[in-house]
PDB file of C-alpha atoms in Angstrom:
ATOM      1  CA  UNK A   1      -0.427 -23.806   3.204  1.00 32.00           C
ATOM      2  CA  UNK A   2       0.905 -21.279   1.044  1.00 36.00           C
ATOM      3  CA  UNK A   3       1.821 -17.637   2.172  1.00 40.00           C
ATOM      4  CA  UNK A   4      -1.243 -16.469  -0.214  1.00 42.00           C
ATOM      5  CA  UNK A   5      -3.799 -18.439   1.902  1.00 43.00           C
ATOM      6  CA  UNK A   6      -4.003 -18.368   5.795  1.00 42.00           C
ATOM      7  CA  UNK A   7      -6.938 -19.813   7.398  1.00 44.00           C
ATOM      8  CA  UNK A   8      -7.974 -19.868  11.008  1.00 44.00           C
ATOM      9  CA  UNK A   9     -11.127 -21.802  12.369  1.00 39.00           C
ATOM     10  CA  UNK A  10     -13.250 -24.922  10.347  1.00 40.00           C
ATOM     11  CA  UNK A  11     -16.286 -22.999  10.320  1.00 46.00           C
ATOM     12  CA  UNK A  12     -18.466 -22.455   7.839  1.00 83.00           C
ATOM     13  CA  UNK A  13     -18.674 -18.640   7.384  1.00 96.00           C
ATOM     14  CA  UNK A  14     -15.638 -17.669   4.991  1.00 97.00           C
ATOM     15  CA  UNK A  15     -13.845 -14.710   4.301  1.00 98.00           C
ATOM     16  CA  UNK A  16     -11.946 -13.898   1.474  1.00 98.00           C
ATOM     17  CA  UNK A  17      -9.281 -11.277   2.176  1.00 98.00           C
ATOM     18  CA  UNK A  18      -7.964 -10.792  -1.112  1.00 98.00           C
ATOM     19  CA  UNK A  19      -5.181  -8.716  -1.255  1.00 98.00           C
ATOM     20  CA  UNK A  20      -1.025  -9.161  -0.874  1.00 98.00           C
ATOM     21  CA  UNK A  21      -0.668 -10.364   2.807  1.00 98.00           C
ATOM     22  CA  UNK A  22       2.099  -8.792   3.969  1.00 97.00           C
ATOM     23  CA  UNK A  23       3.169  -9.302   8.273  1.00 97.00           C
ATOM     24  CA  UNK A  24       4.422  -6.083   7.986  1.00 97.00           C
ATOM     25  CA  UNK A  25       1.546  -4.171   7.065  1.00 98.00           C
ATOM     26  CA  UNK A  26      -0.146  -2.534  10.340  1.00 98.00           C
ATOM     27  CA  UNK A  27      -3.595  -2.759   8.702  1.00 98.00           C
ATOM     28  CA  UNK A  28      -3.102  -7.136   7.861  1.00 98.00           C
ATOM     29  CA  UNK A  29      -2.250  -7.197  11.573  1.00 98.00           C
ATOM     30  CA  UNK A  30      -5.337  -5.313  12.758  1.00 98.00           C
ATOM     31  CA  UNK A  31      -7.738  -7.787  10.164  1.00 98.00           C
ATOM     32  CA  UNK A  32      -6.000 -10.796  11.490  1.00 98.00           C
ATOM     33  CA  UNK A  33      -6.290  -9.660  14.918  1.00 98.00           C
ATOM     34  CA  UNK A  34      -9.996  -8.294  14.347  1.00 98.00           C
ATOM     35  CA  UNK A  35     -10.822 -11.463  13.059  1.00 98.00           C
ATOM     36  CA  UNK A  36      -9.551 -13.329  16.079  1.00 97.00           C
ATOM     37  CA  UNK A  37     -11.184 -11.615  18.369  1.00 97.00           C
ATOM     38  CA  UNK A  38     -14.569 -12.367  16.472  1.00 97.00           C
ATOM     39  CA  UNK A  39     -13.770 -15.859  16.110  1.00 95.00           C
ATOM     40  CA  UNK A  40     -13.288 -16.238  19.860  1.00 95.00           C
ATOM     41  CA  UNK A  41     -17.390 -15.847  19.656  1.00 94.00           C
ATOM     42  CA  UNK A  42     -17.891 -16.857  16.873  1.00 93.00           C
ATOM     43  CA  UNK A  43     -16.325 -20.195  16.378  1.00 92.00           C
ATOM     44  CA  UNK A  44     -18.371 -20.783  12.575  1.00 94.00           C
ATOM     45  CA  UNK A  45     -15.800 -17.894  11.358  1.00 96.00           C
ATOM     46  CA  UNK A  46     -12.757 -18.506   9.179  1.00 96.00           C
ATOM     47  CA  UNK A  47     -10.941 -16.529   6.669  1.00 97.00           C
ATOM     48  CA  UNK A  48      -8.536 -16.727   4.016  1.00 96.00           C
ATOM     49  CA  UNK A  49      -5.640 -14.428   2.341  1.00 98.00           C
ATOM     50  CA  UNK A  50      -6.353 -14.520  -1.591  1.00 97.00           C
ATOM     51  CA  UNK A  51      -2.788 -13.141  -3.159  1.00 97.00           C
ATOM     52  CA  UNK A  52      -3.820 -10.933  -6.142  1.00 97.00           C
ATOM     53  CA  UNK A  53      -1.630 -12.981  -8.477  1.00 96.00           C
ATOM     54  CA  UNK A  54      -3.842 -16.335  -7.763  1.00 95.00           C
ATOM     55  CA  UNK A  55      -6.848 -14.733  -9.697  1.00 95.00           C
ATOM     56  CA  UNK A  56      -6.973 -14.633 -13.139  1.00 84.00           C
ATOM     57  CA  UNK A  57      -9.715 -14.042 -15.218  1.00 83.00           C
ATOM     58  CA  UNK A  58     -12.483 -15.931 -13.915  1.00 88.00           C
ATOM     59  CA  UNK A  59     -12.447 -14.813 -10.338  1.00 90.00           C
ATOM     60  CA  UNK A  60     -15.650 -16.769  -9.495  1.00 90.00           C
ATOM     61  CA  UNK A  61     -13.155 -20.170 -10.012  1.00 90.00           C
ATOM     62  CA  UNK A  62     -11.501 -18.877  -6.732  1.00 94.00           C
ATOM     63  CA  UNK A  63     -14.031 -16.876  -4.627  1.00 97.00           C
ATOM     64  CA  UNK A  64     -17.256 -19.126  -5.261  1.00 95.00           C
ATOM     65  CA  UNK A  65     -18.367 -20.256  -1.586  1.00 94.00           C
ATOM     66  CA  UNK A  66     -17.119 -17.737   0.542  1.00 97.00           C
ATOM     67  CA  UNK A  67     -19.944 -15.780   2.535  1.00 97.00           C
ATOM     68  CA  UNK A  68     -17.905 -12.034   2.386  1.00 98.00           C
ATOM     69  CA  UNK A  69     -15.132 -10.474   0.286  1.00 98.00           C
ATOM     70  CA  UNK A  70     -13.424  -7.908   2.095  1.00 98.00           C
ATOM     71  CA  UNK A  71     -10.371  -6.005  -0.587  1.00 98.00           C
ATOM     72  CA  UNK A  72      -7.806  -4.809   2.003  1.00 98.00           C
ATOM     73  CA  UNK A  73      -4.922  -2.365   1.697  1.00 98.00           C
ATOM     74  CA  UNK A  74      -1.696  -2.260   0.854  1.00 97.00           C
ATOM     75  CA  UNK A  75      -1.779  -1.377  -3.070  1.00 96.00           C
ATOM     76  CA  UNK A  76      -0.943  -1.126  -6.190  1.00 96.00           C
ATOM     77  CA  UNK A  77      -1.671  -4.869  -5.916  1.00 97.00           C
ATOM     78  CA  UNK A  78       0.500  -7.302  -7.926  1.00 97.00           C
ATOM     79  CA  UNK A  79      -2.376  -8.179  -9.787  1.00 97.00           C
ATOM     80  CA  UNK A  80      -4.757  -5.220 -10.403  1.00 96.00           C
ATOM     81  CA  UNK A  81      -7.001  -6.607 -12.679  1.00 96.00           C
ATOM     82  CA  UNK A  82      -7.604  -9.550 -10.199  1.00 96.00           C
ATOM     83  CA  UNK A  83      -8.698  -7.099  -7.141  1.00 97.00           C
ATOM     84  CA  UNK A  84     -10.962  -6.090  -9.875  1.00 97.00           C
ATOM     85  CA  UNK A  85     -12.302  -8.717 -10.694  1.00 97.00           C
ATOM     86  CA  UNK A  86     -13.145  -9.524  -7.309  1.00 98.00           C
ATOM     87  CA  UNK A  87     -14.761  -6.344  -6.691  1.00 98.00           C
ATOM     88  CA  UNK A  88     -17.035  -6.743  -9.619  1.00 97.00           C
ATOM     89  CA  UNK A  89     -17.598 -10.606  -8.952  1.00 97.00           C
ATOM     90  CA  UNK A  90     -19.013  -9.508  -5.319  1.00 98.00           C
ATOM     91  CA  UNK A  91     -20.595  -6.447  -6.390  1.00 98.00           C
ATOM     92  CA  UNK A  92     -22.923  -8.547  -9.192  1.00 97.00           C
ATOM     93  CA  UNK A  93     -23.172 -11.661  -7.300  1.00 96.00           C
ATOM     94  CA  UNK A  94     -24.642 -10.009  -3.933  1.00 97.00           C
ATOM     95  CA  UNK A  95     -21.647 -11.220  -1.963  1.00 98.00           C
ATOM     96  CA  UNK A  96     -21.273  -9.466   0.724  1.00 98.00           C
ATOM     97  CA  UNK A  97     -18.245  -6.787   0.239  1.00 98.00           C
ATOM     98  CA  UNK A  98     -15.863  -4.624   2.682  1.00 98.00           C
ATOM     99  CA  UNK A  99     -13.349  -2.284   0.764  1.00 98.00           C
ATOM    100  CA  UNK A 100     -10.805  -0.214   3.465  1.00 98.00           C
ATOM    101  CA  UNK A 101      -8.348   2.014   1.923  1.00 98.00           C
ATOM    102  CA  UNK A 102      -6.800   0.314  -1.604  1.00 98.00           C
ATOM    103  CA  UNK A 103      -9.834  -1.756  -1.186  1.00 98.00           C
ATOM    104  CA  UNK A 104     -12.119   1.776  -0.880  1.00 98.00           C
ATOM    105  CA  UNK A 105      -9.940   2.871  -4.096  1.00 98.00           C
ATOM    106  CA  UNK A 106     -10.156  -0.181  -6.604  1.00 98.00           C
ATOM    107  CA  UNK A 107     -14.168  -0.618  -6.121  1.00 98.00           C
ATOM    108  CA  UNK A 108     -14.239   3.344  -7.061  1.00 98.00           C
ATOM    109  CA  UNK A 109     -12.324   2.587 -10.147  1.00 97.00           C
ATOM    110  CA  UNK A 110     -14.395  -0.605 -10.981  1.00 97.00           C
ATOM    111  CA  UNK A 111     -17.672   1.042 -10.620  1.00 97.00           C
ATOM    112  CA  UNK A 112     -16.447   3.584 -12.780  1.00 96.00           C
ATOM    113  CA  UNK A 113     -15.384   1.485 -15.479  1.00 96.00           C
ATOM    114  CA  UNK A 114     -17.902  -1.420 -15.545  1.00 96.00           C
ATOM    115  CA  UNK A 115     -21.055   0.559 -14.360  1.00 96.00           C
ATOM    116  CA  UNK A 116     -20.522   4.133 -14.969  1.00 94.00           C
ATOM    117  CA  UNK A 117     -19.065   3.084 -18.591  1.00 94.00           C
ATOM    118  CA  UNK A 118     -16.253   5.550 -17.858  1.00 93.00           C
ATOM    119  CA  UNK A 119     -13.831   3.485 -19.853  1.00 85.00           C
ATOM    120  CA  UNK A 120     -10.916   5.929 -19.354  1.00 92.00           C
ATOM    121  CA  UNK A 121     -10.892   5.893 -15.522  1.00 96.00           C
ATOM    122  CA  UNK A 122      -7.757   5.562 -13.883  1.00 96.00           C
ATOM    123  CA  UNK A 123      -5.857   5.208 -10.882  1.00 97.00           C
ATOM    124  CA  UNK A 124      -3.102   8.047 -10.665  1.00 96.00           C
ATOM    125  CA  UNK A 125      -0.501   5.828  -8.487  1.00 95.00           C
ATOM    126  CA  UNK A 126      -0.663   3.627 -11.583  1.00 94.00           C
ATOM    127  CA  UNK A 127      -1.503   5.853 -14.340  1.00 95.00           C
ATOM    128  CA  UNK A 128      -0.045   9.119 -13.626  1.00 93.00           C
ATOM    129  CA  UNK A 129      -0.065  10.597 -16.900  1.00 91.00           C
ATOM    130  CA  UNK A 130      -4.266   9.616 -17.287  1.00 91.00           C
ATOM    131  CA  UNK A 131      -6.996  12.352 -18.359  1.00 90.00           C
ATOM    132  CA  UNK A 132      -9.238  11.176 -16.013  1.00 93.00           C
ATOM    133  CA  UNK A 133      -8.055   9.862 -13.054  1.00 96.00           C
ATOM    134  CA  UNK A 134     -11.086   9.078 -10.767  1.00 97.00           C
ATOM    135  CA  UNK A 135      -8.445   8.316  -7.952  1.00 97.00           C
ATOM    136  CA  UNK A 136      -5.951  11.128  -7.422  1.00 97.00           C
ATOM    137  CA  UNK A 137      -3.170  12.048  -5.101  1.00 96.00           C
ATOM    138  CA  UNK A 138      -5.264  13.403  -1.832  1.00 96.00           C
ATOM    139  CA  UNK A 139      -4.751  17.603  -0.938  1.00 92.00           C
ATOM    140  CA  UNK A 140      -2.992  16.086   2.453  1.00 91.00           C
ATOM    141  CA  UNK A 141      -1.398  12.877   2.449  1.00 93.00           C
ATOM    142  CA  UNK A 142      -2.712  10.549   5.274  1.00 95.00           C
ATOM    143  CA  UNK A 143      -0.240   8.323   5.988  1.00 95.00           C
ATOM    144  CA  UNK A 144       0.058   6.760   9.160  1.00 96.00           C
ATOM    145  CA  UNK A 145      -2.659  10.068  10.325  1.00 96.00           C
ATOM    146  CA  UNK A 146      -5.890   9.696  11.512  1.00 96.00           C
ATOM    147  CA  UNK A 147      -8.724  12.435  11.103  1.00 96.00           C
ATOM    148  CA  UNK A 148     -12.471  13.062  11.988  1.00 97.00           C
ATOM    149  CA  UNK A 149     -15.123  10.738   9.747  1.00 96.00           C
ATOM    150  CA  UNK A 150     -18.539  12.327   9.832  1.00 95.00           C
ATOM    151  CA  UNK A 151     -21.807  10.065   8.268  1.00 94.00           C
ATOM    152  CA  UNK A 152     -24.318  11.373   5.559  1.00 89.00           C
ATOM    153  CA  UNK A 153     -27.517  11.763   7.795  1.00 75.00           C
ATOM    154  CA  UNK A 154     -29.509  10.260   5.141  1.00 71.00           C
ATOM    155  CA  UNK A 155     -26.753   8.351   3.937  1.00 67.00           C
ATOM    156  CA  UNK A 156     -26.665   4.181   3.910  1.00 67.00           C
ATOM    157  CA  UNK A 157     -24.823   2.719   6.887  1.00 81.00           C
ATOM    158  CA  UNK A 158     -25.054   6.424   8.878  1.00 85.00           C
ATOM    159  CA  UNK A 159     -25.385   4.864  11.787  1.00 86.00           C
ATOM    160  CA  UNK A 160     -21.975   2.834  11.830  1.00 91.00           C
ATOM    161  CA  UNK A 161     -20.428   5.780  12.015  1.00 88.00           C
ATOM    162  CA  UNK A 162     -19.966   8.255  14.928  1.00 88.00           C
ATOM    163  CA  UNK A 163     -20.194  11.748  13.935  1.00 92.00           C
ATOM    164  CA  UNK A 164     -16.684  13.234  14.657  1.00 95.00           C
ATOM    165  CA  UNK A 165     -14.804   9.750  15.437  1.00 94.00           C
ATOM    166  CA  UNK A 166     -10.811   9.697  14.639  1.00 96.00           C
ATOM    167  CA  UNK A 167     -10.715   6.667  11.962  1.00 97.00           C
ATOM    168  CA  UNK A 168      -7.050   5.883  10.860  1.00 97.00           C
ATOM    169  CA  UNK A 169      -5.336   6.008   7.726  1.00 97.00           C
ATOM    170  CA  UNK A 170      -2.423   4.686   5.615  1.00 97.00           C
ATOM    171  CA  UNK A 171      -2.898   6.861   2.141  1.00 96.00           C
ATOM    172  CA  UNK A 172      -2.055   9.243  -0.206  1.00 96.00           C
ATOM    173  CA  UNK A 173      -4.666   8.987  -2.867  1.00 97.00           C
ATOM    174  CA  UNK A 174      -8.750   8.897  -2.911  1.00 97.00           C
ATOM    175  CA  UNK A 175     -11.794   9.755  -4.658  1.00 97.00           C
ATOM    176  CA  UNK A 176     -11.303  13.049  -7.269  1.00 96.00           C
ATOM    177  CA  UNK A 177     -13.262  15.641  -6.244  1.00 95.00           C
ATOM    178  CA  UNK A 178     -13.645  16.899  -9.837  1.00 94.00           C
ATOM    179  CA  UNK A 179     -15.087  13.475 -10.648  1.00 94.00           C
ATOM    180  CA  UNK A 180     -17.320  13.441  -7.722  1.00 94.00           C
ATOM    181  CA  UNK A 181     -19.901  14.108  -9.631  1.00 93.00           C
ATOM    182  CA  UNK A 182     -20.510  11.399 -11.549  1.00 92.00           C
ATOM    183  CA  UNK A 183     -21.892   9.805  -8.537  1.00 90.00           C
ATOM    184  CA  UNK A 184     -24.343  11.953  -7.461  1.00 82.00           C
ATOM    185  CA  UNK A 185     -27.105   9.496  -8.755  1.00 76.00           C
ATOM    186  CA  UNK A 186     -26.413   6.574  -7.134  1.00 80.00           C
ATOM    187  CA  UNK A 187     -26.895   3.682  -6.490  1.00 93.00           C
ATOM    188  CA  UNK A 188     -23.173   3.713  -5.053  1.00 95.00           C
ATOM    189  CA  UNK A 189     -23.837   6.783  -2.953  1.00 92.00           C
ATOM    190  CA  UNK A 190     -21.245   8.456  -0.328  1.00 92.00           C
ATOM    191  CA  UNK A 191     -21.963   7.849   3.074  1.00 93.00           C
ATOM    192  CA  UNK A 192     -19.158   9.421   5.103  1.00 94.00           C
ATOM    193  CA  UNK A 193     -16.892  12.459   4.719  1.00 95.00           C
ATOM    194  CA  UNK A 194     -13.920  13.925   6.586  1.00 96.00           C
ATOM    195  CA  UNK A 195     -13.867  17.581   8.257  1.00 94.00           C
ATOM    196  CA  UNK A 196     -13.761  19.245   4.966  1.00 94.00           C
ATOM    197  CA  UNK A 197     -16.168  17.457   3.042  1.00 95.00           C
ATOM    198  CA  UNK A 198     -13.985  15.007   1.061  1.00 96.00           C
ATOM    199  CA  UNK A 199     -15.116  11.598   0.804  1.00 96.00           C
ATOM    200  CA  UNK A 200     -14.228   8.934   3.183  1.00 97.00           C
ATOM    201  CA  UNK A 201     -17.103   6.100   3.104  1.00 96.00           C
ATOM    202  CA  UNK A 202     -19.391   5.131   0.526  1.00 95.00           C
ATOM    203  CA  UNK A 203     -22.063   2.152  -0.152  1.00 95.00           C
ATOM    204  CA  UNK A 204     -24.163   0.498  -2.542  1.00 95.00           C
ATOM    205  CA  UNK A 205     -27.869   0.826  -3.040  1.00 92.00           C
ATOM    206  CA  UNK A 206     -29.896  -2.729  -3.658  1.00 93.00           C
ATOM    207  CA  UNK A 207     -26.499  -4.681  -1.967  1.00 96.00           C
ATOM    208  CA  UNK A 208     -26.909  -7.069   0.749  1.00 96.00           C
ATOM    209  CA  UNK A 209     -23.806  -5.329   2.107  1.00 97.00           C
ATOM    210  CA  UNK A 210     -21.479  -3.583   0.157  1.00 98.00           C
ATOM    211  CA  UNK A 211     -19.332  -0.654   2.140  1.00 97.00           C
ATOM    212  CA  UNK A 212     -15.902   1.162   1.168  1.00 98.00           C
ATOM    213  CA  UNK A 213     -13.948   3.120   3.397  1.00 98.00           C
ATOM    214  CA  UNK A 214     -11.029   5.135   3.000  1.00 98.00           C
ATOM    215  CA  UNK A 215      -9.955   5.018   6.488  1.00 98.00           C
ATOM    216  CA  UNK A 216      -8.648   1.221   7.767  1.00 98.00           C
ATOM    217  CA  UNK A 217     -11.193   0.264  10.434  1.00 98.00           C
ATOM    218  CA  UNK A 218      -9.627  -2.913  10.704  1.00 98.00           C
ATOM    219  CA  UNK A 219      -6.411  -0.809  12.819  1.00 98.00           C
ATOM    220  CA  UNK A 220      -9.608  -1.197  15.880  1.00 97.00           C
ATOM    221  CA  UNK A 221      -8.389  -4.654  16.213  1.00 98.00           C
ATOM    222  CA  UNK A 222      -4.810  -2.989  17.556  1.00 97.00           C
ATOM    223  CA  UNK A 223      -6.886  -2.451  20.902  1.00 97.00           C
ATOM    224  CA  UNK A 224      -8.522  -5.165  21.153  1.00 97.00           C
ATOM    225  CA  UNK A 225     -11.804  -3.476  19.649  1.00 97.00           C
ATOM    226  CA  UNK A 226     -14.130  -4.809  16.253  1.00 98.00           C
ATOM    227  CA  UNK A 227     -14.951  -1.559  14.635  1.00 97.00           C
ATOM    228  CA  UNK A 228     -18.874  -1.338  13.906  1.00 96.00           C
ATOM    229  CA  UNK A 229     -18.068  -1.726   9.925  1.00 97.00           C
ATOM    230  CA  UNK A 230     -16.416  -4.756  10.659  1.00 98.00           C
ATOM    231  CA  UNK A 231     -18.922  -6.143  12.816  1.00 97.00           C
ATOM    232  CA  UNK A 232     -21.705  -5.209  10.290  1.00 97.00           C
ATOM    233  CA  UNK A 233     -19.588  -6.691   7.074  1.00 98.00           C
ATOM    234  CA  UNK A 234     -19.564  -9.966   9.070  1.00 98.00           C
ATOM    235  CA  UNK A 235     -22.659  -9.878  10.550  1.00 97.00           C
ATOM    236  CA  UNK A 236     -23.833  -9.525   6.626  1.00 97.00           C
ATOM    237  CA  UNK A 237     -21.541 -12.657   5.819  1.00 98.00           C
ATOM    238  CA  UNK A 238     -23.278 -14.565   8.293  1.00 96.00           C
ATOM    239  CA  UNK A 239     -26.512 -14.140   6.691  1.00 96.00           C
ATOM    240  CA  UNK A 240     -25.108 -15.196   3.521  1.00 96.00           C
ATOM    241  CA  UNK A 241     -23.622 -18.278   5.179  1.00 95.00           C
ATOM    242  CA  UNK A 242     -27.458 -19.062   5.416  1.00 92.00           C
ATOM    243  CA  UNK A 243     -28.450 -18.362   2.457  1.00 91.00           C
ATOM    244  CA  UNK A 244     -25.622 -20.560   0.396  1.00 90.00           C
ATOM    245  CA  UNK A 245     -26.517 -23.536   2.894  1.00 89.00           C
ATOM    246  CA  UNK A 246     -30.148 -22.785   2.364  1.00 88.00           C
ATOM    247  CA  UNK A 247     -29.542 -23.395  -1.518  1.00 85.00           C
ATOM    248  CA  UNK A 248     -26.847 -26.241  -1.189  1.00 72.00           C
ATOM    249  CA  UNK A 249     -28.324 -29.098  -2.419  1.00 60.00           C
ATOM    250  CA  UNK A 250     -29.281 -32.077   0.189  1.00 49.00           C
ATOM    251  CA  UNK A 251     -27.123 -34.881  -0.538  1.00 43.00           C
ATOM    252  CA  UNK A 252     -29.397 -38.252   0.166  1.00 42.00           C
ATOM    253  CA  UNK A 253     -27.490 -41.412   1.732  1.00 40.00           C
ATOM    254  CA  UNK A 254     -30.185 -43.779  -0.092  1.00 41.00           C
ATOM    255  CA  UNK A 255     -31.857 -46.470   1.042  1.00 42.00           C
ATOM    256  CA  UNK A 256     -35.914 -47.236   0.479  1.00 36.00           C
TER     257      UNK A 256
END
């Protein structure tokens, strides 16, 4: 099995972890530990690390059949277009989606370009001179730092966030406050903010499950816990597994 794909279990609930796996990345360690924890009670769970370099112009060829897609931290990715294509595939096909840290940033970029048609939307880490940096440097870097997160009272998935809970980060870029107004009309809505009011999570209304967080809920796995955000994502993937199974044509063995 190649370095870009690591699978655990033989189950039917398959999760695609889109990103460039690096065993030294704390978030990647947390993802593996979290999913291993869940698999002890949910043996149907399996997961694959999908390197962005393996995603071409047609991500459906690689991602069809997965019950959930998680675009993981540690960007910039080897293939930015591959990561954006995976996000778009999940968004347009109703596949449960979780984007954390770099996944949060690129999901916003994908939405700005393909839904809001803000064609010059850019990520400042990739295009430092861009005039329309939707993703821009944070006022204060959050490399290996933590901070309180507060759910938007009437926002989607509010129950997944404990008001004031400390969440861990490893990032220097986030949604540019100057462009927050682009998302005011939805359906990509703000789900949580930090104590200074800056956006820390967003969710897509009308989608079976689409949640993005700038913080890294996978870090809970390093302490033997499964974060409610990850748990909810996996529950949605289980529902998607059943849906896919119901739609799969039955194979008859023959006979009269």
